[in-house]
Amino acid sequence: MPPLNLLPPTPLEYFASLVQSDRDFPLLEAAASLAHDEYPELDLQQVLSEVDRLHARLRQRQAGRGITAGSVLERIQGLNRFFYGELGFAVNRNDYYDPENSYLHQVLQTRRGIPISIGVLWLELARGLGLDAHGVSFPGHFMLKVLLPQGQVILDPLTGRSFSSEDLAQQLQGQLPRLALYSDETLPLGLFLQSATPRETIARMLRNLKEIFRVQGDAPRALAVQQRLVVVLPQDWGELRDRGWAHDALGQAQPAMADLQAYLEHNPQAPDAREVGLRLQQLRAQT
């Protein structure tokens, strides 16, 4: 009988176990686990317990005001008073692109973060109040959405302020060049206000980190993030290609070739197929 493997899972293996299925996807735990690459000794259960304690305090505040079972808007207002007023969650204006802003245990400690990390915490508390709350992967700014008996309200996760349709249209207008769209293209605003799945939310958090480490030129951390992106988006061949580039940047020829070859096999007509193919030939010639 072979010996039992009692080794604990690696951070990447643990992450893979969390995101393998879209059914009952543990958004909070998956988001908190992104810090494991930087903080391998992080106790995720402590992070989850801290959020549970915040929720218990919130329920106590709501009960004291007699709005535990109040209307949707009353519960949102109560949550915002607690979350932004009492707890003081806000944007980290001093260092917006610090990767620590994406690590939930740090956001819980400092009360500072970016829209998506603060938004994930807000969503967890909102759902604990029975609110039908969702993230919105709006271009340029992650948002929150709560469904009402009639309609919906879109909120800024940095302040809890609601956006009007005019606010949203203006913000979208500013993002059109980045999206390679033109102002005369008539795309309905609602197209950009669809609920983000937990998987999409985690992918966006990872892509934020990916861009930060790219700008910093931090190849080892970029590869660690890219490994997670391939796990959470296994059918996104562009992420597989980018993992190949990340391996290549670190001089890891064999895994780089494997990823770039797989990318070309799945995307033979990709716009960058020639570039990838040339690099693949160079790597083969060097090995």
Coordinates of C-alpha atoms in Angstrom, one line a residue:
M1 CA 0.0 0.0 0.0
P2 CA 1.5 3.3 -1.0
P3 CA 2.1 5.9 1.8
L4 CA -0.4 8.6 2.2
N5 CA 0.5 12.0 1.0
L6 CA 0.0 14.2 4.0
L7 CA 1.6 17.3 2.6
P8 CA -0.6 20.4 2.8
P9 CA -1.7 21.8 -0.6
T10 CA 0.4 24.5 -2.2
P11 CA -1.3 27.9 -2.3
L12 CA -2.0 27.3 -6.0
E13 CA -3.5 23.9 -5.4
Y14 CA -5.7 25.3 -2.6
F15 CA -6.8 28.1 -4.9
A16 CA -7.6 25.6 -7.6
S17 CA -9.8 23.6 -5.2
L18 CA -11.8 26.8 -4.4
V19 CA -12.5 27.8 -8.0
Q20 CA -13.0 24.5 -9.7
S21 CA -16.8 24.8 -9.8
D22 CA -19.1 27.7 -10.4
R23 CA -21.6 26.1 -8.0
D24 CA -21.3 27.6 -4.5
F25 CA -18.2 29.5 -5.6
P26 CA -16.7 30.9 -2.3
L27 CA -16.0 34.5 -3.5
L28 CA -14.7 35.8 -0.2
E29 CA -12.4 32.9 0.5
A30 CA -11.1 32.8 -3.0
A31 CA -10.4 36.6 -2.9
A32 CA -8.7 36.3 0.4
S33 CA -6.5 33.5 -0.8
L34 CA -4.9 35.7 -3.5
A35 CA -2.6 37.0 -0.7
H36 CA -1.2 33.5 -0.2
D37 CA 1.6 34.0 -2.7
E38 CA 2.9 37.0 -0.8
Y39 CA 1.8 35.8 2.7
P40 CA 2.1 31.9 2.6
E41 CA 1.4 31.6 6.3
L42 CA -1.8 33.6 6.1
D43 CA -4.6 32.0 8.1
L44 CA -7.7 32.3 5.8
Q45 CA -10.0 31.2 8.5
Q46 CA -9.0 34.2 10.6
V47 CA -9.9 36.4 7.7
L48 CA -13.3 34.8 7.3
S49 CA -13.9 35.0 11.0
E50 CA -13.1 38.7 11.0
V51 CA -15.7 39.2 8.3
D52 CA -18.2 37.1 10.4
R53 CA -17.5 39.4 13.4
L54 CA -18.2 42.5 11.3
H55 CA -21.4 40.9 10.1
A56 CA -22.5 40.2 13.7
R57 CA -21.8 43.8 14.7
L58 CA -23.7 45.0 11.7
R59 CA -26.7 42.8 12.6
Q60 CA -26.6 44.2 16.1
R61 CA -26.6 47.8 14.8
Q62 CA -29.5 47.0 12.4
A63 CA -31.5 45.4 15.2
G64 CA -30.9 48.3 17.4
R65 CA -32.4 50.6 14.8
G66 CA -35.3 48.2 14.2
I67 CA -34.4 47.7 10.5
T68 CA -33.1 44.1 10.5
A69 CA -36.1 43.2 8.3
G70 CA -36.5 46.7 6.8
S71 CA -36.9 47.6 3.2
V72 CA -34.0 47.0 0.8
L73 CA -33.1 50.7 0.8
E74 CA -33.2 50.9 4.6
R75 CA -30.8 47.9 4.8
I76 CA -28.5 49.4 2.2
Q77 CA -28.4 52.7 4.1
G78 CA -27.8 50.9 7.4
L79 CA -25.0 48.9 5.8
N80 CA -23.4 52.0 4.4
R81 CA -23.5 53.9 7.7
F82 CA -21.7 51.0 9.3
F83 CA -19.3 50.1 6.5
Y84 CA -18.2 53.6 5.5
G85 CA -19.1 55.7 8.6
E86 CA -18.3 53.5 11.5
L87 CA -15.6 51.2 10.0
G88 CA -14.2 53.8 7.7
F89 CA -13.6 51.8 4.6
A90 CA -12.3 54.0 1.8
V91 CA -10.0 54.2 -1.2
N92 CA -6.2 54.2 -0.6
R93 CA -5.5 57.5 -2.3
N94 CA -1.9 57.6 -1.1
D95 CA -0.9 54.5 -2.9
Y96 CA -3.6 53.3 -5.2
Y97 CA -1.5 50.8 -7.1
D98 CA 0.0 49.1 -4.1
P99 CA -0.7 45.4 -4.5
E100 CA -1.6 45.3 -0.8
N101 CA -4.9 47.0 -1.8
S102 CA -5.9 43.7 -3.4
Y103 CA -5.1 41.5 -0.3
L104 CA -8.3 41.3 1.8
H105 CA -6.6 40.7 5.1
Q106 CA -4.7 44.0 4.6
V107 CA -7.8 45.8 3.5
L108 CA -9.6 44.6 6.7
Q109 CA -6.7 45.8 8.8
T110 CA -6.1 49.2 7.2
R111 CA -9.6 49.9 6.0
R112 CA -8.1 51.0 2.7
G113 CA -8.3 49.4 -0.7
I114 CA -9.5 49.7 -4.2
P115 CA -13.0 49.4 -5.6
I116 CA -13.0 45.6 -6.1
S117 CA -11.4 44.6 -2.8
I118 CA -13.7 46.9 -0.8
G119 CA -16.6 45.8 -3.0
V120 CA -16.0 42.1 -2.2
L121 CA -16.2 42.8 1.5
W122 CA -19.3 45.0 1.1
L123 CA -21.0 42.2 -0.9
E124 CA -20.4 39.7 1.8
L125 CA -22.0 41.9 4.4
A126 CA -24.9 42.8 2.1
R127 CA -25.7 39.2 1.3
G128 CA -25.7 38.5 5.1
L129 CA -28.5 41.0 5.4
G130 CA -30.5 39.2 2.7
L131 CA -29.8 41.7 0.0
D132 CA -29.7 40.5 -3.6
A133 CA -26.3 42.1 -4.2
H134 CA -23.8 41.6 -7.0
G135 CA -20.6 43.0 -8.4
V136 CA -20.6 44.8 -11.7
S137 CA -17.4 44.6 -13.8
F138 CA -17.9 48.1 -15.2
P139 CA -15.1 49.4 -17.4
G140 CA -12.5 51.2 -15.4
H141 CA -14.3 50.9 -12.0
F142 CA -15.8 47.9 -10.3
M143 CA -19.3 48.7 -9.0
L144 CA -22.0 47.2 -6.8
K145 CA -25.6 46.4 -7.8
V146 CA -28.5 45.6 -5.5
L147 CA -31.8 44.4 -7.0
L148 CA -34.9 46.1 -5.8
P149 CA -38.5 45.0 -5.9
Q150 CA -38.7 47.1 -8.9
G151 CA -35.5 47.9 -10.7
Q152 CA -32.0 48.1 -9.3
V153 CA -29.5 50.5 -7.7
I154 CA -25.9 50.8 -8.8
L155 CA -23.4 51.9 -6.0
D156 CA -19.8 53.1 -5.8
P157 CA -18.0 50.6 -3.5
L158 CA -15.7 53.3 -2.4
T159 CA -18.4 55.5 -0.9
G160 CA -21.7 53.7 -1.1
R161 CA -23.1 56.5 -3.2
S162 CA -25.6 55.5 -5.8
F163 CA -25.0 56.4 -9.5
S164 CA -27.6 57.9 -11.7
S165 CA -28.0 56.7 -15.3
E166 CA -26.4 60.0 -16.3
D167 CA -23.4 59.4 -14.1
L168 CA -22.9 55.9 -15.5
A169 CA -23.3 57.1 -19.1
Q170 CA -20.7 59.8 -18.5
Q171 CA -18.2 57.3 -16.9
L172 CA -18.8 54.9 -19.8
Q173 CA -18.1 57.6 -22.3
G174 CA -14.7 58.2 -20.8
Q175 CA -13.8 54.5 -21.2
L176 CA -14.8 54.1 -24.8
P177 CA -11.3 54.8 -26.2
R178 CA -9.8 52.2 -24.0
L179 CA -12.5 49.7 -25.1
A180 CA -11.7 50.5 -28.8
L181 CA -15.2 51.8 -29.2
Y182 CA -16.4 55.1 -30.6
S183 CA -18.9 57.6 -29.1
D184 CA -21.3 57.2 -32.0
E185 CA -21.6 53.4 -31.4
T186 CA -25.0 52.8 -29.7
L187 CA -24.3 50.2 -27.1
P188 CA -27.0 50.0 -24.3
L189 CA -25.7 51.0 -20.9
G190 CA -27.3 47.9 -19.5
L191 CA -24.8 45.8 -21.4
F192 CA -22.1 47.1 -19.0
L193 CA -24.2 46.7 -15.8
Q194 CA -24.7 42.9 -15.9
S195 CA -23.8 41.0 -12.7
A196 CA -20.3 39.8 -12.6
T197 CA -19.9 36.1 -11.6
P198 CA -17.6 35.3 -8.7
R199 CA -15.2 33.8 -11.2
E200 CA -15.2 37.0 -13.2
T201 CA -14.6 39.0 -10.1
I202 CA -11.6 37.0 -9.0
A203 CA -10.2 37.2 -12.6
R204 CA -10.5 41.0 -12.5
M205 CA -8.7 41.1 -9.1
L206 CA -5.9 39.0 -10.6
R207 CA -5.7 41.1 -13.7
N208 CA -5.3 44.2 -11.5
L209 CA -2.3 42.5 -9.8
K210 CA -1.0 41.3 -13.2
E211 CA -0.9 44.9 -14.5
I212 CA 0.7 46.2 -11.3
F213 CA 3.5 43.6 -11.5
R214 CA 3.9 44.2 -15.2
V215 CA 4.5 47.9 -14.7
Q216 CA 6.9 47.2 -11.8
G217 CA 8.8 44.7 -13.9
D218 CA 8.4 42.1 -11.2
A219 CA 8.6 38.9 -13.2
P220 CA 8.4 36.3 -10.4
R221 CA 5.2 37.9 -8.9
A222 CA 3.8 38.3 -12.4
L223 CA 4.2 34.6 -13.0
A224 CA 2.5 33.7 -9.7
V225 CA -0.5 35.8 -10.6
Q226 CA -0.5 34.4 -14.1
Q227 CA -0.6 30.8 -12.7
R228 CA -3.8 31.7 -10.9
L229 CA -5.3 33.3 -14.0
V230 CA -4.8 30.1 -16.0
V231 CA -6.5 28.1 -13.1
V232 CA -9.5 30.4 -12.8
L233 CA -9.9 30.9 -16.6
P234 CA -8.9 27.5 -18.0
Q235 CA -10.4 28.3 -21.4
D236 CA -8.9 31.7 -21.9
W237 CA -6.0 30.9 -24.2
G238 CA -4.7 34.5 -24.0
E239 CA -4.0 33.9 -20.3
L240 CA -2.2 30.7 -21.2
R241 CA -0.1 32.6 -23.7
D242 CA 0.7 35.3 -21.1
R243 CA 1.9 32.6 -18.7
G244 CA 4.2 31.4 -21.5
W245 CA 5.6 35.0 -21.8
A246 CA 6.0 35.1 -18.0
H247 CA 8.0 31.8 -18.0
D248 CA 10.0 33.2 -20.9
A249 CA 10.8 36.4 -19.0
L250 CA 12.3 34.2 -16.2
G251 CA 14.3 32.1 -18.6
Q252 CA 12.1 29.0 -18.1
A253 CA 12.2 27.8 -21.6
Q254 CA 10.5 24.4 -21.3
P255 CA 7.2 25.6 -19.7
A256 CA 7.3 28.7 -21.9
M257 CA 7.4 26.6 -25.0
A258 CA 4.6 24.3 -23.7
D259 CA 2.3 27.3 -23.1
L260 CA 3.1 29.1 -26.3
Q261 CA 2.7 25.9 -28.3
A262 CA -0.7 25.2 -26.7
Y263 CA -1.8 28.7 -27.4
L264 CA -1.0 28.3 -31.1
E265 CA -2.8 25.0 -31.3
H266 CA -6.0 26.5 -29.8
N267 CA -5.6 29.8 -31.7
P268 CA -3.9 29.2 -35.0
Q269 CA -5.4 32.3 -36.6
A270 CA -4.7 34.6 -33.6
P271 CA -3.5 38.1 -34.6
D272 CA -0.2 37.5 -32.8
A273 CA 0.3 33.9 -34.0
R274 CA 3.3 35.0 -36.1
E275 CA 5.0 36.7 -33.2
V276 CA 4.3 33.8 -30.9
G277 CA 5.5 31.3 -33.5
L278 CA 8.8 33.2 -34.1
R279 CA 9.5 33.2 -30.4
L280 CA 8.7 29.6 -30.1
Q281 CA 11.2 28.8 -32.9
Q282 CA 13.9 30.9 -31.1
L283 CA 13.3 29.0 -27.8
R284 CA 13.5 25.6 -29.6
A285 CA 16.8 26.7 -31.2
Q286 CA 18.2 27.6 -27.8
T287 CA 17.4 24.3 -26.1

